[in-house]
Amino acid sequence: MTSEPTADGTDEHRRDDPTGIQEEPSGAETSAADRETPAAGDEAGVEVTGGTWKPVLPPEVIENIVGAFRPQLPAFDKMLGNQFRTFVPKITAVVAPQFADRFQLIDFSKIAEPLLPDLSAIMPKVIAPGLSESFRDLLQQITDKMPPNWPEQADFDLVFKVIQEDGIPLVWVPRPEIVADLLAAPDRDARVKVLTARAADVAHDCRETLGQITRPDLVNMLPMASSALDAYIDGHHAPAQALSVAVVETVVTRTIGKYQQAKTFAKIDDPKKLGMAELRFRAALAPIAPFYVAWWPSSNDPMPEQLSRHVTVHQADPAHYTHGNATVAIMLLASVLRGVQEYLDLTKPSPP
């Protein structure tokens, strides 16, 4: 489900042309006079090295696209570059006929790479007369595949650091403003304090996310998931943590596999290589890797501070049953169930 490299096996693209328009190859150098702008009224276009040049798209369309994306360059990585290169044939087929024969000349990675994780903020600026409905629909489909709770201009690398290293779920829950506060916090301890300070809002977000579970093979877990949330809201954090962990492990085992298999599946070596279709559910399941870290008192290693399935189930200790770990547990409960539902929707038909 990950994207494919370009046809020539390389990700290299020309970077000298900000519009992404590449000149046609030329067999010989031209003089300075040859490169002068033609007289007004010349219908053939502007003479440049390689012969007659015509804009691939109308200038106002290019200006609209580049103007909308350029401010977002610091906020995004190269994840969508490969995705757009796989979409080029589809785009060529659906763009307005007057542009289709020249659309292949655009370096789409130049447009794709600056995109925000949440494109909805800039979509209105991209709407231009020269863009077809199908192209806009394609951009909207990409937007719809991004986690709905990621704030605008989120640091993609930092998001996955928090998910995979801190073990804090960030997909579907919590709400965008809390995610923004978590990303702004300096370390995991500070992030946990953000969560416990917003405990009521976090619990509300988890409840709403669980309300999206509709598959018959998952709804049977909802009564226990709801009980875990009820316990948390009532201040019974230890029971909430224990029940949340039990439900998460049950769902993951039935869907992905047992301990080692689940850890392997959850680990994301390079988030930028994730395909759009798998981004949300893979990111939702990624906290499982630290969640499954094993620990025994005989190991002489310090007990894990962050939520651990092994400690919660097999080595119950008051030092591990904390408000912070209980908060992460209910977030993991909601995020994993919702992520598993999306994974199953993509891989298996819903049972009757």
CSV table of C-alpha atoms in Angstrom, one decimal:
chain,number,residue,atom,x,y,z
A,1,MET,CA,0.0,0.0,0.0
A,2,THR,CA,3.1,2.2,0.0
A,3,SER,CA,3.9,4.4,-2.9
A,4,GLU,CA,6.1,3.4,-5.8
A,5,PRO,CA,9.2,5.1,-7.0
A,6,THR,CA,9.4,6.9,-10.4
A,7,ALA,CA,9.6,4.9,-13.6
A,8,ASP,CA,13.4,5.4,-13.8
A,9,GLY,CA,13.8,4.1,-10.3
A,10,THR,CA,14.9,7.4,-8.8
A,11,ASP,CA,13.3,10.1,-6.7
A,12,GLU,CA,15.4,12.8,-8.3
A,13,HIS,CA,13.6,15.8,-9.8
A,14,ARG,CA,14.8,19.1,-11.2
A,15,ARG,CA,14.7,21.8,-8.5
A,16,ASP,CA,15.8,24.9,-10.5
A,17,ASP,CA,12.3,25.7,-11.8
A,18,PRO,CA,9.9,26.9,-9.1
A,19,THR,CA,6.8,26.2,-11.2
A,20,GLY,CA,7.8,22.6,-11.9
A,21,ILE,CA,7.8,23.3,-15.7
A,22,GLN,CA,10.8,21.7,-17.4
A,23,GLU,CA,12.1,23.0,-20.7
A,24,GLU,CA,12.2,20.7,-23.7
A,25,PRO,CA,15.6,19.3,-24.5
A,26,SER,CA,17.8,21.3,-26.8
A,27,GLY,CA,20.5,20.1,-29.2
A,28,ALA,CA,22.4,23.4,-29.3
A,29,GLU,CA,23.1,26.6,-27.4
A,30,THR,CA,21.2,29.7,-28.5
A,31,SER,CA,22.5,33.2,-28.5
A,32,ALA,CA,21.3,36.0,-26.2
A,33,ALA,CA,19.4,37.5,-29.1
A,34,ASP,CA,17.5,34.3,-29.6
A,35,ARG,CA,16.4,34.4,-26.0
A,36,GLU,CA,14.9,37.9,-26.2
A,37,THR,CA,11.2,38.3,-25.6
A,38,PRO,CA,9.3,38.5,-28.9
A,39,ALA,CA,7.4,41.5,-30.0
A,40,ALA,CA,4.0,42.1,-28.5
A,41,GLY,CA,1.2,40.3,-30.3
A,42,ASP,CA,3.4,37.2,-31.2
A,43,GLU,CA,0.8,34.4,-30.9
A,44,ALA,CA,3.4,31.7,-31.0
A,45,GLY,CA,4.6,32.3,-27.4
A,46,VAL,CA,8.0,33.1,-25.9
A,47,GLU,CA,11.2,31.9,-27.5
A,48,VAL,CA,13.6,30.1,-25.1
A,49,THR,CA,16.3,27.5,-25.5
A,50,GLY,CA,14.8,24.5,-27.1
A,51,GLY,CA,12.2,26.3,-29.2
A,52,THR,CA,8.8,27.6,-28.7
A,53,TRP,CA,7.6,27.5,-25.1
A,54,LYS,CA,4.0,27.6,-23.9
A,55,PRO,CA,2.8,27.5,-20.3
A,56,VAL,CA,1.6,24.1,-19.2
A,57,LEU,CA,-1.2,25.7,-17.2
A,58,PRO,CA,-2.5,29.2,-17.3
A,59,PRO,CA,-0.2,31.6,-15.2
A,60,GLU,CA,-3.1,32.4,-12.8
A,61,VAL,CA,-3.5,28.7,-12.0
A,62,ILE,CA,0.2,28.2,-11.3
A,63,GLU,CA,0.3,31.3,-9.2
A,64,ASN,CA,-2.8,30.2,-7.3
A,65,ILE,CA,-1.3,26.7,-6.5
A,66,VAL,CA,2.2,27.9,-5.7
A,67,GLY,CA,0.9,30.9,-3.7
A,68,ALA,CA,-1.2,28.6,-1.6
A,69,PHE,CA,1.4,26.0,-0.9
A,70,ARG,CA,4.6,28.1,-0.5
A,71,PRO,CA,3.8,29.3,3.0
A,72,GLN,CA,3.4,25.7,4.2
A,73,LEU,CA,6.9,24.5,3.1
A,74,PRO,CA,8.3,24.4,6.6
A,75,ALA,CA,5.3,22.5,7.9
A,76,PHE,CA,5.5,19.4,5.7
A,77,ASP,CA,7.9,16.7,4.6
A,78,LYS,CA,8.2,14.8,1.4
A,79,MET,CA,5.7,12.1,2.2
A,80,LEU,CA,3.2,13.1,-0.5
A,81,GLY,CA,5.8,13.5,-3.2
A,82,ASN,CA,5.8,9.8,-4.1
A,83,GLN,CA,2.1,9.7,-3.8
A,84,PHE,CA,1.6,12.4,-6.4
A,85,ARG,CA,4.0,10.7,-8.8
A,86,THR,CA,1.7,7.7,-8.8
A,87,PHE,CA,-1.3,9.9,-9.4
A,88,VAL,CA,0.1,11.6,-12.5
A,89,PRO,CA,-1.4,9.2,-15.1
A,90,LYS,CA,-4.8,9.5,-13.4
A,91,ILE,CA,-4.5,13.3,-13.3
A,92,THR,CA,-3.5,13.5,-16.9
A,93,ALA,CA,-6.6,11.5,-17.9
A,94,VAL,CA,-9.0,13.8,-16.0
A,95,VAL,CA,-7.7,17.3,-16.5
A,96,ALA,CA,-9.4,19.6,-18.9
A,97,PRO,CA,-8.5,18.5,-22.5
A,98,GLN,CA,-6.8,21.8,-23.3
A,99,PHE,CA,-4.2,21.1,-20.6
A,100,ALA,CA,-4.0,17.3,-20.7
A,101,ASP,CA,-1.3,17.0,-23.4
A,102,ARG,CA,1.1,19.2,-21.4
A,103,PHE,CA,0.3,18.0,-17.9
A,104,GLN,CA,3.0,15.4,-17.9
A,105,LEU,CA,5.6,18.2,-17.9
A,106,ILE,CA,4.7,19.2,-14.4
A,107,ASP,CA,6.9,18.0,-11.6
A,108,PHE,CA,4.1,17.1,-9.2
A,109,SER,CA,6.4,16.5,-6.3
A,110,LYS,CA,7.0,20.3,-6.3
A,111,ILE,CA,3.3,20.8,-5.6
A,112,ALA,CA,2.9,17.7,-3.3
A,113,GLU,CA,5.8,18.2,-1.0
A,114,PRO,CA,4.7,21.5,0.6
A,115,LEU,CA,1.2,20.2,1.4
A,116,LEU,CA,0.0,20.3,4.9
A,117,PRO,CA,-1.0,17.2,6.7
A,118,ASP,CA,-4.4,18.8,6.8
A,119,LEU,CA,-5.1,20.2,3.4
A,120,SER,CA,-8.5,21.6,4.2
A,121,ALA,CA,-7.0,24.9,5.4
A,122,ILE,CA,-5.5,25.7,2.0
A,123,MET,CA,-8.1,24.0,-0.3
A,124,PRO,CA,-10.1,27.2,-0.8
A,125,LYS,CA,-7.0,28.9,-2.2
A,126,VAL,CA,-6.4,26.1,-4.7
A,127,ILE,CA,-9.8,26.4,-6.3
A,128,ALA,CA,-9.0,28.1,-9.6
A,129,PRO,CA,-10.8,28.4,-12.9
A,130,GLY,CA,-8.2,26.3,-14.7
A,131,LEU,CA,-8.5,23.3,-12.5
A,132,SER,CA,-10.9,20.6,-13.3
A,133,GLU,CA,-13.5,19.2,-10.8
A,134,SER,CA,-11.7,15.8,-10.9
A,135,PHE,CA,-8.4,17.4,-9.9
A,136,ARG,CA,-10.0,19.1,-6.9
A,137,ASP,CA,-11.8,15.9,-6.0
A,138,LEU,CA,-8.4,14.2,-5.9
A,139,LEU,CA,-7.0,16.8,-3.6
A,140,GLN,CA,-10.0,16.4,-1.4
A,141,GLN,CA,-9.6,12.6,-1.3
A,142,ILE,CA,-6.0,13.2,0.0
A,143,THR,CA,-7.4,15.6,2.7
A,144,ASP,CA,-10.0,13.0,3.8
A,145,LYS,CA,-7.3,10.4,4.4
A,146,MET,CA,-5.3,12.6,6.9
A,147,PRO,CA,-6.0,12.2,10.6
A,148,PRO,CA,-8.9,14.6,11.3
A,149,ASN,CA,-7.4,15.8,14.6
A,150,TRP,CA,-4.0,16.8,13.4
A,151,PRO,CA,-3.6,20.6,13.6
A,152,GLU,CA,-2.6,22.8,10.7
A,153,GLN,CA,1.2,22.9,10.1
A,154,ALA,CA,1.9,20.0,12.4
A,155,ASP,CA,5.5,18.8,12.4
A,156,PHE,CA,5.2,15.4,10.7
A,157,ASP,CA,8.4,14.0,12.3
A,158,LEU,CA,7.5,15.2,15.7
A,159,VAL,CA,4.0,13.7,15.5
A,160,PHE,CA,5.5,10.3,14.9
A,161,LYS,CA,8.2,10.8,17.5
A,162,VAL,CA,5.4,11.4,20.1
A,163,ILE,CA,3.4,8.4,18.9
A,164,GLN,CA,6.3,5.9,18.6
A,165,GLU,CA,8.7,7.0,21.3
A,166,ASP,CA,6.4,8.4,23.9
A,167,GLY,CA,3.6,5.9,23.2
A,168,ILE,CA,1.0,8.7,23.2
A,169,PRO,CA,-1.8,8.2,20.6
A,170,LEU,CA,-2.5,11.1,18.3
A,171,VAL,CA,-4.9,9.8,15.7
A,172,TRP,CA,-8.6,10.5,16.1
A,173,VAL,CA,-8.0,11.5,19.7
A,174,PRO,CA,-7.4,14.0,21.3
A,175,ARG,CA,-8.9,17.1,19.7
A,176,PRO,CA,-6.6,19.3,17.5
A,177,GLU,CA,-5.9,22.0,20.1
A,178,ILE,CA,-4.8,19.4,22.6
A,179,VAL,CA,-2.6,17.7,19.9
A,180,ALA,CA,-1.0,21.1,19.3
A,181,ASP,CA,-0.3,21.6,23.0
A,182,LEU,CA,1.2,18.1,23.1
A,183,LEU,CA,3.5,18.8,20.2
A,184,ALA,CA,4.6,22.1,21.8
A,185,ALA,CA,5.5,20.5,25.1
A,186,PRO,CA,9.2,19.9,25.6
A,187,ASP,CA,9.2,16.2,26.7
A,188,ARG,CA,7.0,13.3,27.6
A,189,ASP,CA,6.5,14.3,31.2
A,190,ALA,CA,5.2,17.7,30.1
A,191,ARG,CA,2.9,16.0,27.5
A,192,VAL,CA,1.4,13.8,30.1
A,193,LYS,CA,0.7,16.8,32.3
A,194,VAL,CA,-1.1,18.4,29.3
A,195,LEU,CA,-3.3,15.3,29.0
A,196,THR,CA,-4.2,15.1,32.7
A,197,ALA,CA,-5.0,18.8,32.8
A,198,ARG,CA,-7.4,18.3,30.0
A,199,ALA,CA,-8.7,15.0,31.3
A,200,ALA,CA,-12.4,15.7,30.9
A,201,ASP,CA,-11.9,16.8,27.3
A,202,VAL,CA,-9.8,13.8,26.5
A,203,ALA,CA,-12.4,11.5,27.9
A,204,HIS,CA,-15.1,13.2,25.8
A,205,ASP,CA,-13.0,12.8,22.7
A,206,CYS,CA,-12.5,9.1,23.4
A,207,ARG,CA,-16.3,8.7,23.9
A,208,GLU,CA,-17.0,10.4,20.5
A,209,THR,CA,-14.4,8.2,18.7
A,210,LEU,CA,-15.9,5.0,20.2
A,211,GLY,CA,-19.2,6.2,18.9
A,212,GLN,CA,-17.8,5.8,15.4
A,213,ILE,CA,-17.3,2.0,15.8
A,214,THR,CA,-20.0,0.2,13.8
A,215,ARG,CA,-18.5,-3.1,12.6
A,216,PRO,CA,-20.3,-6.1,14.1
A,217,ASP,CA,-17.0,-7.8,14.9
A,218,LEU,CA,-16.0,-4.8,17.0
A,219,VAL,CA,-19.2,-3.5,18.6
A,220,ASN,CA,-19.2,-6.4,21.0
A,221,MET,CA,-16.2,-4.7,22.7
A,222,LEU,CA,-18.0,-1.4,23.2
A,223,PRO,CA,-19.7,-2.2,26.5
A,224,MET,CA,-16.3,-2.9,28.1
A,225,ALA,CA,-14.7,0.1,26.4
A,226,SER,CA,-17.5,2.3,27.7
A,227,SER,CA,-17.1,0.9,31.2
A,228,ALA,CA,-13.4,1.8,31.1
A,229,LEU,CA,-14.3,5.4,30.2
A,230,ASP,CA,-17.0,5.5,32.9
A,231,ALA,CA,-14.5,4.4,35.5
A,232,TYR,CA,-12.0,7.0,34.3
A,233,ILE,CA,-14.5,9.8,34.4
A,234,ASP,CA,-15.5,8.8,37.9
A,235,GLY,CA,-11.9,9.0,39.1
A,236,HIS,CA,-11.2,5.3,39.2
A,237,HIS,CA,-8.1,5.5,37.2
A,238,ALA,CA,-6.6,2.1,38.1
A,239,PRO,CA,-9.6,0.1,37.0
A,240,ALA,CA,-9.9,2.3,33.8
A,241,GLN,CA,-6.3,1.6,32.9
A,242,ALA,CA,-6.6,-2.2,33.5
A,243,LEU,CA,-9.8,-2.6,31.5
A,244,SER,CA,-8.6,-0.4,28.7
A,245,VAL,CA,-5.4,-2.4,28.4
A,246,ALA,CA,-7.3,-5.7,28.4
A,247,VAL,CA,-9.6,-4.5,25.6
A,248,VAL,CA,-6.8,-3.1,23.5
A,249,GLU,CA,-4.8,-6.4,23.7
A,250,THR,CA,-7.9,-8.5,22.9
A,251,VAL,CA,-8.7,-6.5,19.8
A,252,VAL,CA,-5.1,-6.3,18.6
A,253,THR,CA,-4.6,-10.1,19.1
A,254,ARG,CA,-7.7,-11.0,17.2
A,255,THR,CA,-7.0,-8.6,14.4
A,256,ILE,CA,-3.2,-8.4,14.0
A,257,GLY,CA,-1.7,-11.3,15.9
A,258,LYS,CA,0.0,-12.0,19.2
A,259,TYR,CA,2.7,-10.2,21.1
A,260,GLN,CA,5.7,-10.2,18.7
A,261,GLN,CA,3.6,-10.1,15.5
A,262,ALA,CA,1.7,-7.1,16.7
A,263,LYS,CA,4.9,-5.3,17.7
A,264,THR,CA,6.4,-5.9,14.3
A,265,PHE,CA,3.2,-4.7,12.5
A,266,ALA,CA,3.0,-1.6,14.6
A,267,LYS,CA,6.6,-0.4,14.1
A,268,ILE,CA,6.9,2.2,11.4
A,269,ASP,CA,10.5,2.5,10.2
A,270,ASP,CA,9.9,5.4,7.8
A,271,PRO,CA,6.6,7.2,8.2
A,272,LYS,CA,7.2,9.1,4.9
A,273,LYS,CA,6.8,5.9,3.0
A,274,LEU,CA,3.3,5.2,4.3
A,275,GLY,CA,0.6,5.2,1.6
A,276,MET,CA,-2.3,7.5,2.0
A,277,ALA,CA,-4.8,4.7,2.5
A,278,GLU,CA,-2.8,3.2,5.4
A,279,LEU,CA,-1.6,6.4,7.1
A,280,ARG,CA,-4.3,6.7,9.7
A,281,PHE,CA,-4.7,3.2,10.8
A,282,ARG,CA,-0.9,2.6,10.9
A,283,ALA,CA,-0.4,5.7,12.9
A,284,ALA,CA,-3.2,4.8,15.2
A,285,LEU,CA,-1.6,1.4,15.9
A,286,ALA,CA,1.9,2.6,16.2
A,287,PRO,CA,1.8,3.2,20.0
A,288,ILE,CA,1.4,-0.5,20.4
A,289,ALA,CA,5.1,-1.0,20.0
A,290,PRO,CA,6.1,0.7,23.2
A,291,PHE,CA,2.9,-0.5,24.8
A,292,TYR,CA,4.1,-4.1,24.3
A,293,VAL,CA,7.6,-3.6,25.9
A,294,ALA,CA,8.2,-6.4,28.3
A,295,TRP,CA,9.5,-6.0,31.9
A,296,TRP,CA,10.2,-8.4,34.8
A,297,PRO,CA,11.4,-7.4,38.3
A,298,SER,CA,14.3,-9.9,37.9
A,299,SER,CA,15.7,-7.9,34.9
A,300,ASN,CA,17.1,-5.3,37.3
A,301,ASP,CA,16.0,-2.7,34.8
A,302,PRO,CA,13.8,0.2,36.0
A,303,MET,CA,10.1,-0.4,35.6
A,304,PRO,CA,8.7,1.4,32.5
A,305,GLU,CA,7.1,4.7,33.3
A,306,GLN,CA,5.0,4.9,30.2
A,307,LEU,CA,2.0,2.7,29.8
A,308,SER,CA,3.0,-1.0,29.5
A,309,ARG,CA,0.7,-3.8,28.8
A,310,HIS,CA,3.1,-6.2,30.5
A,311,VAL,CA,3.4,-4.3,33.8
A,312,THR,CA,-0.4,-3.5,33.9
A,313,VAL,CA,-1.4,-7.1,33.4
A,314,HIS,CA,1.4,-9.2,34.9
A,315,GLN,CA,3.3,-6.9,37.3
A,316,ALA,CA,0.6,-4.7,38.9
A,317,ASP,CA,2.3,-1.9,40.8
A,318,PRO,CA,0.8,1.3,42.2
A,319,ALA,CA,3.7,3.3,40.7
A,320,HIS,CA,2.5,2.2,37.2
A,321,TYR,CA,-1.2,2.7,37.8
A,322,THR,CA,-1.2,6.5,37.5
A,323,HIS,CA,-3.6,9.2,36.3
A,324,GLY,CA,-1.2,9.8,33.4
A,325,ASN,CA,-1.0,6.1,32.3
A,326,ALA,CA,-4.8,5.7,32.7
A,327,THR,CA,-5.3,8.8,30.4
A,328,VAL,CA,-3.0,7.3,27.8
A,329,ALA,CA,-4.8,4.0,28.2
A,330,ILE,CA,-8.3,5.3,27.3
A,331,MET,CA,-6.8,7.2,24.4
A,332,LEU,CA,-5.2,4.1,23.1
A,333,LEU,CA,-8.5,2.3,23.6
A,334,ALA,CA,-10.4,4.7,21.4
A,335,SER,CA,-7.6,5.2,18.8
A,336,VAL,CA,-6.8,1.5,18.4
A,337,LEU,CA,-10.4,0.4,18.0
A,338,ARG,CA,-11.1,3.1,15.5
A,339,GLY,CA,-7.8,2.3,13.6
A,340,VAL,CA,-8.6,-1.4,13.6
A,341,GLN,CA,-12.0,-0.7,12.2
A,342,GLU,CA,-10.4,1.3,9.3
A,343,TYR,CA,-7.9,-1.5,8.8
A,344,LEU,CA,-10.6,-4.1,8.6
A,345,ASP,CA,-12.7,-2.0,6.3
A,346,LEU,CA,-9.8,-1.9,3.9
A,347,THR,CA,-8.9,-5.6,4.1
A,348,LYS,CA,-12.0,-7.6,5.0
A,349,PRO,CA,-15.7,-7.1,4.2
A,350,SER,CA,-17.8,-6.3,7.2
A,351,PRO,CA,-19.6,-9.5,8.5
A,352,PRO,CA,-23.3,-9.6,8.5
